[in-house]
Amino acid sequence: MHNEFIRENLIKINKKIEDAARKSGRNIEDINLVAVTKTHPLDYILDAYELGIDSIGENRVQELMDKYYGIPKELNINFIGQLQTNKVKYIIDKVDLIQSLDRESLLTKIQNEAAKRGIIANCLIQINQTKDDNRAGIGYDEIEVFCEKIAACPNVKVRGLMCVAPLGLNEKEMRDVFSKMSLAFWRLKCYNIDNIVPEILSMGMTDDFELAIEEGANMVRIGSGIFGRRL
């Protein structure tokens, strides 16, 4: 029964993605949909996979580990939650993209664990859109210095930026948030650093993904819009 529920939701979501992409001069193929499966059981992931989803997002290490061996190998796994340094070792060789690289200590840990395994860890830099230092992410004014530190980490490849928009914003404020991210993304492309290859701008969730796409996002993270309320 939930298979049909997910199917209907995906049809609606894909239509909205297509419309938003068209408004920004792009096609639906230019937008990567990450189905956020946190708190949802493995059978929901399998249903989504059967319905064409190729990327999922999890935000808790233990939950990801509990599901991992049942997840089809063809699925791209994104880690989208705040990552504790002592848990990097558990997922470093199991995820395709860490979207929440947000501090120097985490960068160092990812580099060390990836080097031990002889792999390259693909990451996005998470940007803090607020003045609240307790929120995850780095500020816009910290990006350049952070990138210099990334340059010294050959087992880390930064593929772009990610943000979680603040709650309670009106449409104009939301567009401002996303447009600032787009500007930061294009500036990142100007850095001549071998292991910084900006390809992904991940922003927009169930309640704001259309605005995010219109302002330049090429990756959106949608959970409840596909699977319903968290379990």
C-alpha positions as a LaTeX table, in Angstrom:
\begin{tabular}{lrrr}
\hline
Residue & $x$ (\AA) & $y$ (\AA) & $z$ (\AA) \\
\hline
Met1 & 0.00 & 0.00 & 0.00 \\
His2 & 2.80 & 2.43 & 0.83 \\
Asn3 & 4.34 & 1.64 & $-2.58$ \\
Glu4 & 1.40 & 3.32 & $-4.30$ \\
Phe5 & 1.53 & 6.22 & $-1.82$ \\
Ile6 & 5.21 & 6.80 & $-2.62$ \\
Arg7 & 4.52 & 6.47 & $-6.36$ \\
Glu8 & 1.83 & 9.15 & $-6.28$ \\
Asn9 & 4.00 & 11.48 & $-4.24$ \\
Leu10 & 6.95 & 11.03 & $-6.58$ \\
Ile11 & 4.79 & 11.93 & $-9.57$ \\
Lys12 & 3.78 & 15.18 & $-7.84$ \\
Ile13 & 7.32 & 15.98 & $-6.70$ \\
Asn14 & 8.84 & 15.33 & $-10.13$ \\
Lys15 & 6.25 & 17.58 & $-11.77$ \\
Lys16 & 7.16 & 20.40 & $-9.35$ \\
Ile17 & 10.87 & 19.82 & $-9.95$ \\
Glu18 & 10.31 & 19.94 & $-13.71$ \\
Asp19 & 8.34 & 23.19 & $-13.48$ \\
Ala20 & 10.88 & 24.86 & $-11.19$ \\
Ala21 & 13.78 & 23.71 & $-13.38$ \\
Arg22 & 12.07 & 25.16 & $-16.44$ \\
Lys23 & 11.71 & 28.53 & $-14.70$ \\
Ser24 & 15.47 & 28.57 & $-14.18$ \\
Gly25 & 16.22 & 27.58 & $-17.76$ \\
Arg26 & 17.01 & 23.96 & $-17.03$ \\
Asn27 & 15.46 & 20.50 & $-17.39$ \\
Ile28 & 14.40 & 17.97 & $-14.79$ \\
Glu29 & 17.48 & 15.92 & $-15.73$ \\
Asp30 & 19.64 & 18.75 & $-14.38$ \\
Ile31 & 18.24 & 18.28 & $-10.86$ \\
Asn32 & 19.31 & 15.41 & $-8.60$ \\
Leu33 & 16.59 & 14.29 & $-6.20$ \\
Val34 & 17.84 & 12.81 & $-2.93$ \\
Ala35 & 15.05 & 10.90 & $-1.19$ \\
Val36 & 15.56 & 11.47 & 2.53 \\
Thr37 & 14.93 & 8.10 & 4.14 \\
Lys38 & 15.90 & 8.91 & 7.73 \\
Thr39 & 13.46 & 7.36 & 10.23 \\
His40 & 11.82 & 5.37 & 7.43 \\
Pro41 & 12.21 & 1.58 & 7.22 \\
Leu42 & 14.21 & $-0.37$ & 4.68 \\
Asp43 & 11.13 & $-1.46$ & 2.74 \\
Tyr44 & 10.39 & 2.22 & 1.97 \\
Ile45 & 13.89 & 2.51 & 0.52 \\
Leu46 & 13.34 & $-0.58$ & $-1.62$ \\
Asp47 & 10.02 & 0.79 & $-2.86$ \\
Ala48 & 11.63 & 4.11 & $-3.78$ \\
Tyr49 & 14.41 & 2.29 & $-5.59$ \\
Glu50 & 11.89 & 0.29 & $-7.60$ \\
Leu51 & 10.16 & 3.55 & $-8.51$ \\
Gly52 & 13.33 & 5.08 & $-9.94$ \\
Ile53 & 15.02 & 6.82 & $-7.01$ \\
Asp54 & 18.81 & 6.53 & $-7.32$ \\
Ser55 & 19.96 & 8.60 & $-4.30$ \\
Ile56 & 18.92 & 8.47 & $-0.65$ \\
Gly57 & 19.81 & 10.55 & 2.39 \\
Glu58 & 20.39 & 9.41 & 5.96 \\
Asn59 & 21.39 & 11.57 & 8.92 \\
Arg60 & 22.16 & 9.18 & 11.77 \\
Val61 & 25.12 & 6.84 & 11.68 \\
Gln62 & 23.53 & 4.04 & 13.69 \\
Glu63 & 20.35 & 4.09 & 11.62 \\
Leu64 & 22.37 & 3.99 & 8.41 \\
Met65 & 24.41 & 1.06 & 9.69 \\
Asp66 & 21.24 & $-0.83$ & 10.65 \\
Lys67 & 19.91 & $-0.46$ & 7.09 \\
Tyr68 & 23.14 & $-0.56$ & 5.11 \\
Tyr69 & 23.38 & $-4.22$ & 4.10 \\
Gly70 & 19.81 & $-4.23$ & 2.82 \\
Ile71 & 20.26 & $-1.15$ & 0.63 \\
Pro72 & 20.73 & $-1.96$ & $-3.09$ \\
Lys73 & 24.34 & $-1.34$ & $-4.10$ \\
Glu74 & 23.20 & 0.75 & $-7.06$ \\
Leu75 & 21.77 & 3.41 & $-4.75$ \\
Asn76 & 23.89 & 6.45 & $-3.94$ \\
Ile77 & 23.97 & 7.03 & $-0.19$ \\
Asn78 & 24.23 & 10.60 & 1.07 \\
Phe79 & 25.00 & 11.37 & 4.69 \\
Ile80 & 23.13 & 14.61 & 5.37 \\
Gly81 & 23.21 & 15.00 & 9.15 \\
Gln82 & 25.77 & 16.52 & 11.47 \\
Leu83 & 28.60 & 14.00 & 11.70 \\
Gln84 & 30.51 & 13.36 & 14.90 \\
Thr85 & 34.22 & 12.83 & 14.35 \\
Asn86 & 34.24 & 9.57 & 16.34 \\
Lys87 & 31.69 & 8.05 & 13.94 \\
Val88 & 33.40 & 8.90 & 10.66 \\
Lys89 & 35.17 & 5.52 & 10.61 \\
Tyr90 & 31.88 & 3.65 & 10.46 \\
Ile91 & 30.57 & 5.29 & 7.29 \\
Ile92 & 33.59 & 6.61 & 5.42 \\
Asp93 & 33.63 & 3.67 & 2.99 \\
Lys94 & 29.85 & 3.21 & 2.88 \\
Val95 & 28.53 & 6.57 & 1.70 \\
Asp96 & 28.94 & 8.19 & $-1.70$ \\
Leu97 & 28.67 & 11.76 & $-0.44$ \\
Ile98 & 29.02 & 13.44 & 2.95 \\
Gln99 & 26.93 & 16.59 & 2.69 \\
Ser100 & 27.79 & 18.01 & 6.11 \\
Leu101 & 31.48 & 18.91 & 6.14 \\
Asp102 & 31.21 & 21.80 & 8.57 \\
Arg103 & 34.41 & 22.20 & 10.62 \\
Glu104 & 38.16 & 21.65 & 10.56 \\
Ser105 & 38.17 & 18.78 & 13.07 \\
Leu106 & 35.76 & 16.84 & 10.88 \\
Leu107 & 37.83 & 17.58 & 7.77 \\
Thr108 & 40.93 & 16.20 & 9.49 \\
Lys109 & 39.12 & 13.05 & 10.61 \\
Ile110 & 37.63 & 12.39 & 7.18 \\
Gln111 & 41.07 & 12.84 & 5.59 \\
Asn112 & 42.71 & 10.43 & 8.04 \\
Glu113 & 40.05 & 7.73 & 7.76 \\
Ala114 & 39.90 & 7.96 & 3.97 \\
Ala115 & 43.70 & 7.78 & 3.74 \\
Lys116 & 43.74 & 4.63 & 5.87 \\
Arg117 & 41.45 & 2.93 & 3.35 \\
Gly118 & 43.05 & 4.40 & 0.24 \\
Ile119 & 39.83 & 6.07 & $-0.89$ \\
Ile120 & 38.64 & 9.56 & $-1.82$ \\
Ala121 & 35.80 & 10.93 & 0.33 \\
Asn122 & 33.37 & 13.10 & $-1.62$ \\
Cys123 & 31.99 & 15.94 & 0.48 \\
Leu124 & 29.95 & 19.13 & 0.39 \\
Ile125 & 30.80 & 22.10 & 2.58 \\
Gln126 & 27.81 & 22.94 & 4.77 \\
Ile127 & 27.12 & 26.66 & 5.05 \\
Asn128 & 25.53 & 28.21 & 8.14 \\
Gln129 & 23.01 & 30.75 & 6.91 \\
Thr130 & 22.42 & 32.25 & 10.36 \\
Lys131 & 24.43 & 34.16 & 12.94 \\
Asp132 & 23.88 & 31.32 & 15.41 \\
Asp133 & 27.25 & 29.67 & 16.11 \\
Asn134 & 25.43 & 26.65 & 17.54 \\
Arg135 & 24.08 & 25.72 & 14.12 \\
Ala136 & 26.09 & 23.44 & 11.88 \\
Gly137 & 28.06 & 24.93 & 9.02 \\
Ile138 & 30.67 & 27.55 & 8.30 \\
Gly139 & 30.01 & 31.20 & 7.48 \\
Tyr140 & 30.46 & 32.72 & 4.05 \\
Asp141 & 33.47 & 34.66 & 5.27 \\
Glu142 & 35.17 & 31.41 & 6.34 \\
Ile143 & 34.92 & 29.60 & 3.01 \\
Glu144 & 38.23 & 30.75 & 1.53 \\
Val145 & 40.31 & 29.87 & 4.61 \\
Phe146 & 38.50 & 26.52 & 4.92 \\
Cys147 & 39.28 & 25.74 & 1.28 \\
Glu148 & 42.97 & 26.34 & 1.93 \\
Lys149 & 42.80 & 23.65 & 4.63 \\
Ile150 & 40.96 & 21.32 & 2.24 \\
Ala151 & 43.78 & 21.77 & $-0.28$ \\
Ala152 & 46.08 & 19.98 & 2.20 \\
Cys153 & 43.75 & 16.93 & 2.38 \\
Pro154 & 44.33 & 14.84 & $-0.76$ \\
Asn155 & 41.84 & 12.14 & 0.26 \\
Val156 & 38.98 & 14.64 & 0.47 \\
Lys157 & 37.23 & 15.94 & $-2.63$ \\
Val158 & 34.81 & 18.82 & $-2.16$ \\
Arg159 & 32.14 & 18.71 & $-4.82$ \\
Gly160 & 30.10 & 21.73 & $-3.81$ \\
Leu161 & 28.00 & 23.36 & $-1.11$ \\
Met162 & 25.00 & 22.48 & 1.03 \\
Cys163 & 22.72 & 24.47 & 3.29 \\
Val164 & 19.64 & 24.04 & 5.45 \\
Ala165 & 17.54 & 27.18 & 5.16 \\
Pro166 & 16.45 & 28.81 & 8.44 \\
Leu167 & 12.86 & 28.25 & 9.56 \\
Gly168 & 10.15 & 30.86 & 9.48 \\
Leu169 & 11.27 & 32.86 & 6.43 \\
Asn170 & 8.93 & 34.43 & 3.93 \\
Glu171 & 9.40 & 33.85 & 0.20 \\
Lys172 & 11.63 & 36.89 & $-0.37$ \\
Glu173 & 13.85 & 35.98 & 2.59 \\
Met174 & 14.03 & 32.39 & 1.36 \\
Arg175 & 15.05 & 33.50 & $-2.11$ \\
Asp176 & 17.74 & 35.72 & $-0.59$ \\
Val177 & 19.14 & 32.73 & 1.31 \\
Phe178 & 19.26 & 30.57 & $-1.80$ \\
Ser179 & 20.63 & 33.29 & $-4.08$ \\
Lys180 & 23.49 & 33.94 & $-1.64$ \\
Met181 & 24.28 & 30.23 & $-1.73$ \\
Ser182 & 24.29 & 30.29 & $-5.53$ \\
Leu183 & 26.72 & 33.20 & $-5.51$ \\
Ala184 & 29.00 & 31.37 & $-3.05$ \\
Phe185 & 28.83 & 28.28 & $-5.25$ \\
Trp186 & 29.94 & 30.19 & $-8.34$ \\
Arg187 & 32.74 & 31.84 & $-6.38$ \\
Leu188 & 33.88 & 28.39 & $-5.26$ \\
Lys189 & 34.30 & 27.50 & $-8.93$ \\
Cys190 & 36.93 & 30.23 & $-9.21$ \\
Tyr191 & 39.29 & 28.63 & $-6.68$ \\
Asn192 & 42.17 & 26.88 & $-8.37$ \\
Ile193 & 42.40 & 23.94 & $-5.95$ \\
Asp194 & 42.75 & 20.43 & $-7.37$ \\
Asn195 & 40.51 & 18.65 & $-4.86$ \\
Ile196 & 37.75 & 21.26 & $-4.92$ \\
Val197 & 35.53 & 20.47 & $-7.91$ \\
Pro198 & 32.25 & 22.38 & $-7.51$ \\
Glu199 & 29.47 & 20.44 & $-9.23$ \\
Ile200 & 26.72 & 20.21 & $-6.62$ \\
Leu201 & 24.62 & 22.90 & $-4.97$ \\
Ser202 & 22.44 & 21.04 & $-2.47$ \\
Met203 & 19.66 & 23.17 & $-1.04$ \\
Gly204 & 15.92 & 22.87 & $-0.71$ \\
Met205 & 13.73 & 20.40 & 1.14 \\
Thr206 & 10.05 & 19.45 & 1.07 \\
Asp207 & 8.74 & 22.92 & 1.95 \\
Asp208 & 11.11 & 25.04 & $-0.11$ \\
Phe209 & 12.69 & 22.97 & $-2.88$ \\
Glu210 & 10.90 & 24.77 & $-5.71$ \\
Leu211 & 12.34 & 28.14 & $-4.68$ \\
Ala212 & 15.75 & 26.54 & $-4.21$ \\
Ile213 & 15.72 & 25.15 & $-7.75$ \\
Glu214 & 14.57 & 28.46 & $-9.19$ \\
Glu215 & 17.54 & 30.11 & $-7.46$ \\
Gly216 & 20.09 & 27.59 & $-8.73$ \\
Ala217 & 20.00 & 24.35 & $-6.73$ \\
Asn218 & 20.86 & 21.23 & $-8.69$ \\
Met219 & 20.29 & 18.86 & $-5.78$ \\
Val220 & 17.27 & 18.81 & $-3.47$ \\
Arg221 & 16.66 & 16.68 & $-0.39$ \\
Ile222 & 13.04 & 15.59 & 0.02 \\
Gly223 & 11.73 & 13.30 & 2.74 \\
Ser224 & 8.16 & 13.86 & 3.94 \\
Gly225 & 7.07 & 15.00 & 0.49 \\
Ile226 & 7.83 & 11.47 & $-0.73$ \\
Phe227 & 7.37 & 9.19 & 2.27 \\
Gly228 & 4.95 & 11.13 & 4.43 \\
Arg229 & 5.54 & 12.10 & 8.04 \\
Arg230 & 8.55 & 10.62 & 9.81 \\
Leu231 & 7.92 & 7.36 & 11.62 \\
\hline
\end{tabular}
